[in-house]
Tab-separated table of C-alpha atoms in Angstrom:
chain	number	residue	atom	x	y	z
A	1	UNK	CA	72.806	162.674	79.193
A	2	UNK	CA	69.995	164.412	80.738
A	3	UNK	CA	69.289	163.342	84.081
A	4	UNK	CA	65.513	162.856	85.292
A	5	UNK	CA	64.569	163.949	88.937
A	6	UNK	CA	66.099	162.518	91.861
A	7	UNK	CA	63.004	162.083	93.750
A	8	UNK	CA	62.072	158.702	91.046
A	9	UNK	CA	65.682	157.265	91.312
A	10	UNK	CA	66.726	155.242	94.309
A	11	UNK	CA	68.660	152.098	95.027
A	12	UNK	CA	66.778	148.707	94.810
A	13	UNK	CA	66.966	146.323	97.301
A	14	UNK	CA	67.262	142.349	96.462
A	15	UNK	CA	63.590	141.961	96.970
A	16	UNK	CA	61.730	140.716	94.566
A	17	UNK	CA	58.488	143.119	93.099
A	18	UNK	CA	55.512	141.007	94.188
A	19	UNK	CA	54.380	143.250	97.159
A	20	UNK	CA	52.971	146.179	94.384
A	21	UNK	CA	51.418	143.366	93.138
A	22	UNK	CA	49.640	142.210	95.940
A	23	UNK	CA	48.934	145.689	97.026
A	24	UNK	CA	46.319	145.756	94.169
A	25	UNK	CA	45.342	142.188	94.856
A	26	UNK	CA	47.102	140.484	91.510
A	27	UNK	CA	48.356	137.078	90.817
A	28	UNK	CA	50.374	135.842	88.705
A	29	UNK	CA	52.267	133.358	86.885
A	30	UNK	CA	56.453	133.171	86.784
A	31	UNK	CA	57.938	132.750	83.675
A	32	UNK	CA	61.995	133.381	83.689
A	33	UNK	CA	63.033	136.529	84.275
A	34	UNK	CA	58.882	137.995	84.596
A	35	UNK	CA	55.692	138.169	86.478
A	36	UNK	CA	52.871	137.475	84.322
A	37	UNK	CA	49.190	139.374	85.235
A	38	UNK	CA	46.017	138.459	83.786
A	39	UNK	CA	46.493	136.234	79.935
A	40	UNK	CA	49.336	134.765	79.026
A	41	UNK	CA	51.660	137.149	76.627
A	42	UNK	CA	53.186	134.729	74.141
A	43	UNK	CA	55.954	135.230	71.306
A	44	UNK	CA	53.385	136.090	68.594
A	45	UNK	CA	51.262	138.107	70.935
A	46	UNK	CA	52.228	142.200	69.387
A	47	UNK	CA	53.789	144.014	72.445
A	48	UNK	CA	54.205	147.322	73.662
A	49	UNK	CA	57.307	147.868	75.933
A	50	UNK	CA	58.321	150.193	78.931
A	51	UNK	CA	62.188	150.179	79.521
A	52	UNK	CA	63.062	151.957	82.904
A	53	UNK	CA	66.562	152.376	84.232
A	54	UNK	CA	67.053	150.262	87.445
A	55	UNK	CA	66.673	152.967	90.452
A	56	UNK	CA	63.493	154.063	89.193
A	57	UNK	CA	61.163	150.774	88.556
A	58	UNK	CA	59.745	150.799	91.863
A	59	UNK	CA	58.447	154.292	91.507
A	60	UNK	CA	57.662	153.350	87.765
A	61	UNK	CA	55.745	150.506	88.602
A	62	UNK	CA	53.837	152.374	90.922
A	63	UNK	CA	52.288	154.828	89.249
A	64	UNK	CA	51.922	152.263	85.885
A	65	UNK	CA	50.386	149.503	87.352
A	66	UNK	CA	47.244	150.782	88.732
A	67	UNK	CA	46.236	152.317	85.083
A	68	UNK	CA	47.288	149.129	83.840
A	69	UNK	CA	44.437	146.927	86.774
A	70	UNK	CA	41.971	149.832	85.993
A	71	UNK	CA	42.094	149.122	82.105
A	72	UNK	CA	42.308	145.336	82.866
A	73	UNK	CA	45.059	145.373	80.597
A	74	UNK	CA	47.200	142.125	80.907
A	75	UNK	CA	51.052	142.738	81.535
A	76	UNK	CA	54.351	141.155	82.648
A	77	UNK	CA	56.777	142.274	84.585
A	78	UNK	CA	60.285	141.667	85.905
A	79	UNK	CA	59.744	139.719	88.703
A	80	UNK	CA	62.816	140.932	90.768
A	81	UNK	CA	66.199	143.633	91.057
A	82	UNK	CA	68.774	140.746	89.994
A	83	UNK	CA	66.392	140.128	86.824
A	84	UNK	CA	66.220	143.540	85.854
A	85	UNK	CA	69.952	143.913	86.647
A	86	UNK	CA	69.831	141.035	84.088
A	87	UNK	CA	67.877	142.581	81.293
A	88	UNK	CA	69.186	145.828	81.734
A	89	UNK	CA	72.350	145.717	81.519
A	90	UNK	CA	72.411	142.892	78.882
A	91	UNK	CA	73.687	139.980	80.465
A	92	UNK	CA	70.065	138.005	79.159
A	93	UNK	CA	71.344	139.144	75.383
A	94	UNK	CA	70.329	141.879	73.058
A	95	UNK	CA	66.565	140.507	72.797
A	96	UNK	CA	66.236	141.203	76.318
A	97	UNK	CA	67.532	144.807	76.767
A	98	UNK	CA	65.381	147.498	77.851
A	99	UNK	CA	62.386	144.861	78.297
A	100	UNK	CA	61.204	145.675	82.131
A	101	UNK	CA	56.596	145.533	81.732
A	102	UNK	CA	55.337	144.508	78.619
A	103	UNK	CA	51.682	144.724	77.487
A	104	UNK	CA	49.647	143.681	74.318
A	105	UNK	CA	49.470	146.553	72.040
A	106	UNK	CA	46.025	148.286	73.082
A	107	UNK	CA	43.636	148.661	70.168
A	108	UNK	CA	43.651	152.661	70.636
A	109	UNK	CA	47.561	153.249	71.332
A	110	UNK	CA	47.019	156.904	70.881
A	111	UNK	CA	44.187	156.797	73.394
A	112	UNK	CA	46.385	155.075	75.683
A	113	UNK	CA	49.386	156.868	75.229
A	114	UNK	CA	47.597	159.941	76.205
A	115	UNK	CA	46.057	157.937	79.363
A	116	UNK	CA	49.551	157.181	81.052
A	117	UNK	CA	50.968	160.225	79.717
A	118	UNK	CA	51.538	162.020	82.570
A	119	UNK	CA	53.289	158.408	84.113
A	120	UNK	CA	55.992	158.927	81.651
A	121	UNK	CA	57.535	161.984	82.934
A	122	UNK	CA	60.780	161.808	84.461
A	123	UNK	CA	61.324	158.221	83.779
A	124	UNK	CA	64.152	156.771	81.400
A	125	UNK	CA	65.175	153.831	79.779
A	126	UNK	CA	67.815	152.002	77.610
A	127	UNK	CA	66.599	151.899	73.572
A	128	UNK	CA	64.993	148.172	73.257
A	129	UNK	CA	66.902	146.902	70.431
A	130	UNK	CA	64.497	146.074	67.006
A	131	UNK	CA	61.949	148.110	68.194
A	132	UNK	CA	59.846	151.280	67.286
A	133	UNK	CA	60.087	154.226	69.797
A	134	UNK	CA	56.788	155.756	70.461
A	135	UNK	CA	56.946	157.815	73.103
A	136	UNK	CA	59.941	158.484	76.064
A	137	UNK	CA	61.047	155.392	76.867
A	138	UNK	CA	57.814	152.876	74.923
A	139	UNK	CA	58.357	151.019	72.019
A	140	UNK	CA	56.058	148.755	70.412
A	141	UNK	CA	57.022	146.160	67.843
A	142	UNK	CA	57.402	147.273	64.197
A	143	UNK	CA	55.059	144.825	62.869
A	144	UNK	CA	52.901	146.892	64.019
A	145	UNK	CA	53.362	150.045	62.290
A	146	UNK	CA	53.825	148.421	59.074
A	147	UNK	CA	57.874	149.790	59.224
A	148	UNK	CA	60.418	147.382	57.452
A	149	UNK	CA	63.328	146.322	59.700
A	150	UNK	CA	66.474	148.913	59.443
A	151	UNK	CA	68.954	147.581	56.309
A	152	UNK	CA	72.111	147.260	56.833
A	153	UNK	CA	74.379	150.448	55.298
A	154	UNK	CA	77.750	152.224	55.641
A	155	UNK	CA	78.040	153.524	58.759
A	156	UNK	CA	80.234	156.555	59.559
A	157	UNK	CA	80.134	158.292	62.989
A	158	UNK	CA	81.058	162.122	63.657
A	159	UNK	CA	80.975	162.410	59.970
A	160	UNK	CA	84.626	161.363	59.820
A	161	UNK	CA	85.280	157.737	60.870
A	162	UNK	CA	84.399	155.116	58.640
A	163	UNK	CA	83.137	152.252	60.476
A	164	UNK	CA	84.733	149.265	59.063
A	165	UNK	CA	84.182	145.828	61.572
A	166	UNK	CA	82.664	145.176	64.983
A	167	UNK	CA	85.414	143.969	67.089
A	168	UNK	CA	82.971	142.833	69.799
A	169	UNK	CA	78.829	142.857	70.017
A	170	UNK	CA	77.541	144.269	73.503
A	171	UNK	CA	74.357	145.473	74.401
A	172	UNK	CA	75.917	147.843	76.540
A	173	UNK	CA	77.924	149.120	73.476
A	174	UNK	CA	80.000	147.616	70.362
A	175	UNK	CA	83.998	148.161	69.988
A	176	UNK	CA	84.360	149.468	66.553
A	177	UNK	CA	87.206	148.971	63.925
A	178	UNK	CA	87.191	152.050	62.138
A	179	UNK	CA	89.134	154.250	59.932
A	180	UNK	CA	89.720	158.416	60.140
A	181	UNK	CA	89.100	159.704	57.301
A	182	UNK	CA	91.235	162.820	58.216
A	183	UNK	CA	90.905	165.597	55.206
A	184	UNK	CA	93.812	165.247	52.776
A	185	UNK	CA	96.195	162.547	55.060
A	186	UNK	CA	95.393	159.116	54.924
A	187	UNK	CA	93.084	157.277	56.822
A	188	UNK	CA	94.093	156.739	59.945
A	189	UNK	CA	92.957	152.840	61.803
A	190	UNK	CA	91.290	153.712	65.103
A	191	UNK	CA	88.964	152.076	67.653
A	192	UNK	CA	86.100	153.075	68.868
A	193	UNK	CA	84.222	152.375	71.548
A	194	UNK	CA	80.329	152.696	72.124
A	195	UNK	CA	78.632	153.315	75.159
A	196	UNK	CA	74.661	153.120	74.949
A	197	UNK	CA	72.637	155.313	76.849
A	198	UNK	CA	71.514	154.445	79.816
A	199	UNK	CA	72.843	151.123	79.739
A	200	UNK	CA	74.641	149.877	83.003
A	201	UNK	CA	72.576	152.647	84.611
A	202	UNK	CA	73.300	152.989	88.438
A	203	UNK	CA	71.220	154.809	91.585
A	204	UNK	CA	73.061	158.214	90.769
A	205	UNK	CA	71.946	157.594	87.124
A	206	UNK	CA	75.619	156.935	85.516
A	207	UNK	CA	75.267	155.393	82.457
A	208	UNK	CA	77.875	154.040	79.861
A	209	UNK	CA	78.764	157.500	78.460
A	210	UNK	CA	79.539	158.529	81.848
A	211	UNK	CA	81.986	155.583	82.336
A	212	UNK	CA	83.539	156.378	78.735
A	213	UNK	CA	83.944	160.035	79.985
A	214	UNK	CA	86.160	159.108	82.762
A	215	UNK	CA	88.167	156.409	80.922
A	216	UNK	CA	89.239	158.810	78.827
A	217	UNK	CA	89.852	161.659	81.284
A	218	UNK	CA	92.460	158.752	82.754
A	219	UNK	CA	94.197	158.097	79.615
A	220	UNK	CA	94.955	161.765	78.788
A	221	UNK	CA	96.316	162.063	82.212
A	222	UNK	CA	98.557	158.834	81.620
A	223	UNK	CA	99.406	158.895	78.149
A	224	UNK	CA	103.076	160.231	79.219
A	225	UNK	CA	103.618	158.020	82.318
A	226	UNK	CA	102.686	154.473	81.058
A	227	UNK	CA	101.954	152.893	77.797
A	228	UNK	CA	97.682	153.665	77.035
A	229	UNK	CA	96.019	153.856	73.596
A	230	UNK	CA	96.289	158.002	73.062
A	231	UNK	CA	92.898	159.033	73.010
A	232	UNK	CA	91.694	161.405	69.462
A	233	UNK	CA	88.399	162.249	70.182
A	234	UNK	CA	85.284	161.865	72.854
A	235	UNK	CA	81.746	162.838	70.942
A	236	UNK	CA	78.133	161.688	71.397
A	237	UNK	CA	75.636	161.030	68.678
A	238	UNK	CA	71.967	160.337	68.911
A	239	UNK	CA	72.169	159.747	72.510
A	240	UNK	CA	75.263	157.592	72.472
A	241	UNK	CA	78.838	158.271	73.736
A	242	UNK	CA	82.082	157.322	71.508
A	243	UNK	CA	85.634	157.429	72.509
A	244	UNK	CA	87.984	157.102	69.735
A	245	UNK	CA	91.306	155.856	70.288
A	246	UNK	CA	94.256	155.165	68.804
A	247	UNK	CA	94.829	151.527	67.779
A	248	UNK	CA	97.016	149.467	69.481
A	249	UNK	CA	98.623	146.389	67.593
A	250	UNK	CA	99.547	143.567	69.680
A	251	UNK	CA	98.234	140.152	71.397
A	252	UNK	CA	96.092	140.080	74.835
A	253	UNK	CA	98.826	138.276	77.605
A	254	UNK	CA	95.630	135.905	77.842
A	255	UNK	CA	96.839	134.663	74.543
A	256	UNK	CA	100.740	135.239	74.845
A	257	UNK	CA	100.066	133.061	78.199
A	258	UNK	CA	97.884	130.749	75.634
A	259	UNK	CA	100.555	130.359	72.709
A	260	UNK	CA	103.633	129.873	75.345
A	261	UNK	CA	101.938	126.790	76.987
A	262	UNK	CA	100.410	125.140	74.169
A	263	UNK	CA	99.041	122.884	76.681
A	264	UNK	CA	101.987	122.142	78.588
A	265	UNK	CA	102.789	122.785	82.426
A	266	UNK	CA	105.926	125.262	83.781
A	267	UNK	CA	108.189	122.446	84.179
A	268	UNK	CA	107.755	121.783	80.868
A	269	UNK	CA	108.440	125.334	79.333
A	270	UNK	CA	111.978	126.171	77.638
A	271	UNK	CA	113.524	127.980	79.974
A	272	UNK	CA	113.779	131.376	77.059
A	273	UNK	CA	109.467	130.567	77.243
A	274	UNK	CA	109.283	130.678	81.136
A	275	UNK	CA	111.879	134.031	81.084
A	276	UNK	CA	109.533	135.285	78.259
A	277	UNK	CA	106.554	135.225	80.602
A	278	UNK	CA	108.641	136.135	84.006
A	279	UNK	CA	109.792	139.559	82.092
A	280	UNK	CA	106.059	140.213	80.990
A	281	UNK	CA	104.950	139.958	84.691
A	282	UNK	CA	107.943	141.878	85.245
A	283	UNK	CA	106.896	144.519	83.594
A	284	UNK	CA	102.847	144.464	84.291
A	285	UNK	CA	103.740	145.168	88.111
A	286	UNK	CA	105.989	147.989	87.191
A	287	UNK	CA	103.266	149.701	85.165
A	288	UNK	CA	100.721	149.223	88.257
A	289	UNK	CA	103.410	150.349	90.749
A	290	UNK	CA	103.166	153.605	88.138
A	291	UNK	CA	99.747	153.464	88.630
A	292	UNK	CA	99.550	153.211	92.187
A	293	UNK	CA	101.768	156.058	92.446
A	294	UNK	CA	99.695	158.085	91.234
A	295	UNK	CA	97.117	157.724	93.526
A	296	UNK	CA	95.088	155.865	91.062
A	297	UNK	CA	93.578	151.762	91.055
A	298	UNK	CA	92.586	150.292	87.742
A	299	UNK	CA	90.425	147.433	89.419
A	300	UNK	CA	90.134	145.299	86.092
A	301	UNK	CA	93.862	143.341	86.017
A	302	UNK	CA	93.115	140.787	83.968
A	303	UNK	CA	94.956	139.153	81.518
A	304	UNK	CA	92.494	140.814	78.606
A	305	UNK	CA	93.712	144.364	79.734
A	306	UNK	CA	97.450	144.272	79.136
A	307	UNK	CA	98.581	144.301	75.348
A	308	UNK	CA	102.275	143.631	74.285
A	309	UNK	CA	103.412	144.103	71.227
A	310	UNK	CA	106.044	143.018	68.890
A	311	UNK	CA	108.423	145.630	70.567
A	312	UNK	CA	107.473	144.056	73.702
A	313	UNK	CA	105.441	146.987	75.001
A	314	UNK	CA	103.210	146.647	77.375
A	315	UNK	CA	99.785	148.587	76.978
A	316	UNK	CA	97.246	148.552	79.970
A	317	UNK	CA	93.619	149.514	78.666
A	318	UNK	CA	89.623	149.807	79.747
A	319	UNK	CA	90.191	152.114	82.486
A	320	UNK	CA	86.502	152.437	83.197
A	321	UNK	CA	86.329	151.214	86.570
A	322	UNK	CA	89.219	153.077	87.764
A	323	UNK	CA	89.248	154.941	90.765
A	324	UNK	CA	91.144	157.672	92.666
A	325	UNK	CA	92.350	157.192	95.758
A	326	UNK	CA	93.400	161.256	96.553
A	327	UNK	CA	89.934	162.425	95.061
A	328	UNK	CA	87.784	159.558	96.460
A	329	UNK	CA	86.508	159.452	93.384
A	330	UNK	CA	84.280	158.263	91.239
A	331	UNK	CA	81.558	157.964	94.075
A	332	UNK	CA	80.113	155.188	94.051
A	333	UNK	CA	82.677	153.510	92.736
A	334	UNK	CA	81.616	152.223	89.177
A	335	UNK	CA	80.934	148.445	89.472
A	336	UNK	CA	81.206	145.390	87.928
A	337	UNK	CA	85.050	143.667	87.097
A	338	UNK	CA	86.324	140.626	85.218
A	339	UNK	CA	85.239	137.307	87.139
A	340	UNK	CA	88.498	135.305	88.337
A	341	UNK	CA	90.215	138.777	88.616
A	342	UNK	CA	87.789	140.619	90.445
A	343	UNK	CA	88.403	140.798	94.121
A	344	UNK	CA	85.041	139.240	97.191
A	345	UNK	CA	85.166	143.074	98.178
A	346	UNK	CA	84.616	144.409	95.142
A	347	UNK	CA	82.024	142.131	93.504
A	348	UNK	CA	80.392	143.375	96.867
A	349	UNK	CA	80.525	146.902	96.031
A	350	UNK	CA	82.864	148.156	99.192
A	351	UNK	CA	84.550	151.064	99.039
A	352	UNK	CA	88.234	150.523	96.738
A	353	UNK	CA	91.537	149.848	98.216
A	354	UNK	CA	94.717	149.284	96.845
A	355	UNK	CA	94.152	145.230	97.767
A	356	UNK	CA	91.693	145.301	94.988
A	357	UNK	CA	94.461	145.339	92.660
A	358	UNK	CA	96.812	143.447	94.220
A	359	UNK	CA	93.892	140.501	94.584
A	360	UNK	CA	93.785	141.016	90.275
A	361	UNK	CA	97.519	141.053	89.965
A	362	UNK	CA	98.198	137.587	91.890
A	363	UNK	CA	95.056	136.439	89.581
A	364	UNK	CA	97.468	137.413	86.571
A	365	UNK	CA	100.244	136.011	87.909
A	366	UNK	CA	98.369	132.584	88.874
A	367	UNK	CA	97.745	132.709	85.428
A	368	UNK	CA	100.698	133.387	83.777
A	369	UNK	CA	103.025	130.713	85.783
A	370	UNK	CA	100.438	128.146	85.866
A	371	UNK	CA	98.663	128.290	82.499
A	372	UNK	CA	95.089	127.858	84.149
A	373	UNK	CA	92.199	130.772	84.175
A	374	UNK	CA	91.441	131.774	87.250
A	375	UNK	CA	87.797	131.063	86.807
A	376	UNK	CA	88.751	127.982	85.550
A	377	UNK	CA	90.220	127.018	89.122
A	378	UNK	CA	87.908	125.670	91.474
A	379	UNK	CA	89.651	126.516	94.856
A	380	UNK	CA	88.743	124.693	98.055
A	381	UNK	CA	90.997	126.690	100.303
A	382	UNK	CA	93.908	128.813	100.298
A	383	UNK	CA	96.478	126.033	101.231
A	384	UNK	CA	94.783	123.737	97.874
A	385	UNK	CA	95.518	127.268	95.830
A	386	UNK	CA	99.162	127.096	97.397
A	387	UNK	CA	99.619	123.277	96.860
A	388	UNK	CA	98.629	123.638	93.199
A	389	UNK	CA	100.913	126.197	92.445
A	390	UNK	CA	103.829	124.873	94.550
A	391	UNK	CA	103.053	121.733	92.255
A	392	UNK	CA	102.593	123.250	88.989
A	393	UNK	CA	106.034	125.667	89.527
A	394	UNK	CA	107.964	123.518	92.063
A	395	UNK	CA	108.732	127.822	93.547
A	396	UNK	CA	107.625	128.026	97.124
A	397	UNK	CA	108.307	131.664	97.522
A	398	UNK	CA	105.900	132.353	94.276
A	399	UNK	CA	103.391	129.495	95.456
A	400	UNK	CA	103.331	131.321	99.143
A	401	UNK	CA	102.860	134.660	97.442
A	402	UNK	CA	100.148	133.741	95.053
A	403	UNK	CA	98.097	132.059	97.946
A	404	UNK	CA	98.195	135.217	99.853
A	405	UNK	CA	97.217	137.581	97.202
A	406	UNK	CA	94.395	135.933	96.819
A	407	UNK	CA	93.362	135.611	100.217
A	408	UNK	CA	89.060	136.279	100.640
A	409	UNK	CA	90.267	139.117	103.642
A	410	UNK	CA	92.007	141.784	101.810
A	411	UNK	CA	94.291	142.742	105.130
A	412	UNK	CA	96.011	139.569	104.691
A	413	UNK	CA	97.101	139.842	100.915
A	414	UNK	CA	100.737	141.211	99.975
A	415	UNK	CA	101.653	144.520	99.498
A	416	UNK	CA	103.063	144.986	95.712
A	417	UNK	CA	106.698	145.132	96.298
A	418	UNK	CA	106.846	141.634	97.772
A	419	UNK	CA	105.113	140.839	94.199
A	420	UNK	CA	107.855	142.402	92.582
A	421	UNK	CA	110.802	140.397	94.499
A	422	UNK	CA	108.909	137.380	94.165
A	423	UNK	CA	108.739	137.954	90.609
A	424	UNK	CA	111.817	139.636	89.448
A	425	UNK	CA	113.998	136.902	91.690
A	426	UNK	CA	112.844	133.824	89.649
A	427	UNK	CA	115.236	133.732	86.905
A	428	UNK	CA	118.032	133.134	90.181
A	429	UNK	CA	115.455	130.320	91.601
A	430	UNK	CA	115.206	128.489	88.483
A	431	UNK	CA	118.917	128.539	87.886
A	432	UNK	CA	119.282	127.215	91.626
């Protein structure tokens, strides 16, 4: 992607944006995730729309606004950081994305184009879904121009992969089902994953293709120490970033754990059910121990990132918020993490540690000898977590070992190989 001057990109604070209103002696009106200035904008009200990555509304906004009180042109606005976070980076839906100031489509929209022209430079924005692009990053909505909505068709990407299924809608970017259509061979099945530019857009203006970039840069370093999809090709097309990879049969250990419980508790597993379970743990803190010795942290252990097979292979995937340790790097770290697995310090944004990981491991394994989602849990204190467990698996040395792994101060957690004698020693503690 091409990256707009530093000068307009800067962290945002918390606060909300009410102050540049003020400044030029606005009110306003709140209505969800917006400020509204001067009449109401409703649903059927036409709209013209100004998507700007995070960093750079403030600056945006400053230079925008004034035009927009000098023309007495009505607007609204995101009314704070957390709901632009929000829009941006789709968490409000796909009807939301890319929506930061909206205005009523002027009656001369060339006139005004050429008015806040010079505004426009530098800035960028995510593509708001459904909507024309006029200029940079404005849209306006296709009623407008008289344009039928886009019709469905065959989609093929690269020229060469056939685009069969969406395996899962994001705003931030689809995972594809696809097929290769490689020359003379057969078609090959392959996944593909999508990353929208400028979507999940940080202060050093990383978007999703960035992330994708150094997912796959991980796998192709890994493919011959642990079991990761093999990677077949990293390409971007009208703006967007794909990474192709090689499809990996096999069932989530969110749903092995699901299937093997069938709503019952440990106690009441067959013991070949709970041995099933203790070798797959088994064998997801060997890969990490891999991992780790490598210098690298995947910070995303969840029980929707390990894939086993019918062979009983364990895959580990979505290495995008990896980091490395040796390299310090990537800096910032990227953000964001799977809630229930996700460590306090990293939902804060510090600066990774190995603890990060072990915090998502004793998720997994809270998990997978319990039955319960971590999210699920509602934990008043670190001796309840250990009392539930001790209850659920009648193992004090796995209760103990749980609790501390998922202790809020990272100093006090386990270091992985007491995980792994913990682990690999209950088949002796059951027979006890």
């Amino acid at each position: 992607m091409t990256h707009s001057s530093p000068a307009l990109s800067r962290p945002v604070s918390n606060a909300d944006f009410s102050q540049l209103l003020l400044d030029h002696g606005l009110s306003w009106e709140l209505d969800g995730y917006y400020f509204l200035c001067g009449e109401r904008i409703t649903i059927e009200t036409y709209k013209m729309y100004f998507s700007v990555v995070l960093s750079q509304i403030p600056a945006f906004l400053s230079r925008l606004i004034p035009i927009l009180v000098s023309e007495q042109i009505s607007f609204a606005v995101v009314r704070d950081e957390q709901s632009a976070r929000t829009i941006l980076n789709g968490l409000a839906g796909l009807a939301h994305v890319g929506k930061v100031l909206m205005i009523p489509v002027p009656k001369d929209v060339e006139k005004f184009l050429s008015l806040i022209g010079p505004v426009l430079t530098g800035f960028q924005g995510p593509v708001v879904p459904g909507k024309c692009r006029l200029a940079g990053h404005v849209y306006i909505d296709r009623e407008v121009t008289g344009l039928k909505p886009d019709q469905p068709k065959v989609q093929v990407l690269a020229g060469k992969y056939l685009v069969l299924s969406s395996l899962k809608k994001d705003p931030k970017g689809e995972v594809l089902k696809a097929l290769y259509l490689s020359g003379w061979f057969c078609p090959k099945r392959c996944i593909i994953k999508e990353g929208k530019a400028l979507m999940i857009c940080d202060a050093a203006l990383r978007d999703m293709g960035d992330r994708l970039k150094w997912q796959a840069a991980l796998l192709n370093r890994l493919e011959d120490i642990i079991a990761v999809p093999r990677v077949l090709e990293l390409f971007t097309e009208n703006g967007n970033t794909y990474l192709v990879l090689e499809r990996v049969s096999g069932q989530s250990m969110g749903k092995v754990i699901e299937k093997v419980y069938g709503g019952k508790d440990w106690s009441m597993l067959k013991r070949q059910q709970q041995l099933r379970l203790i070798a797959a743990m088994v064998k997801i803190l060997s890969t990490v121990e891999q991992v780790h010795l490598r210098g690298l942290l995947h910070r995303d252990l969840s029980t929707a990132n390990f894939l086993l097979n019918q062979k009983g292979d364990l895959y580990l995937i979505d290495w995008e918020l990896a980091f490395d340790l040796q390299r310090q790097y990537p800096l910032p770290p990227f953000g964001f993490g799977t809630p229930g697995f996700i460590s306090p310090e990293q939902n804060l944004g510090k600066m990774p540690t190995v603890k990060e990981d072990i915090y998502g491991l004793s998720a997994l394994m809270l998990s997978c000898f319990t039955g319960i989602k971590p999210r699920e849990f509602l934990m008043v204190d670190n001796a309840h977590l250990k009392a539930f467990v001790l209850a659920k698996t009648e193992d004090q040395a796995l209760a103990e070992v749980i609790a501390r792994g998922l202790k809020a101060d990272p100093d006090q957690r386990p270091v992985l190989s007491e995980l792994q004698a913990v682990v690999e020693n209950m088949p002796v503690r059951i027979n006890a």
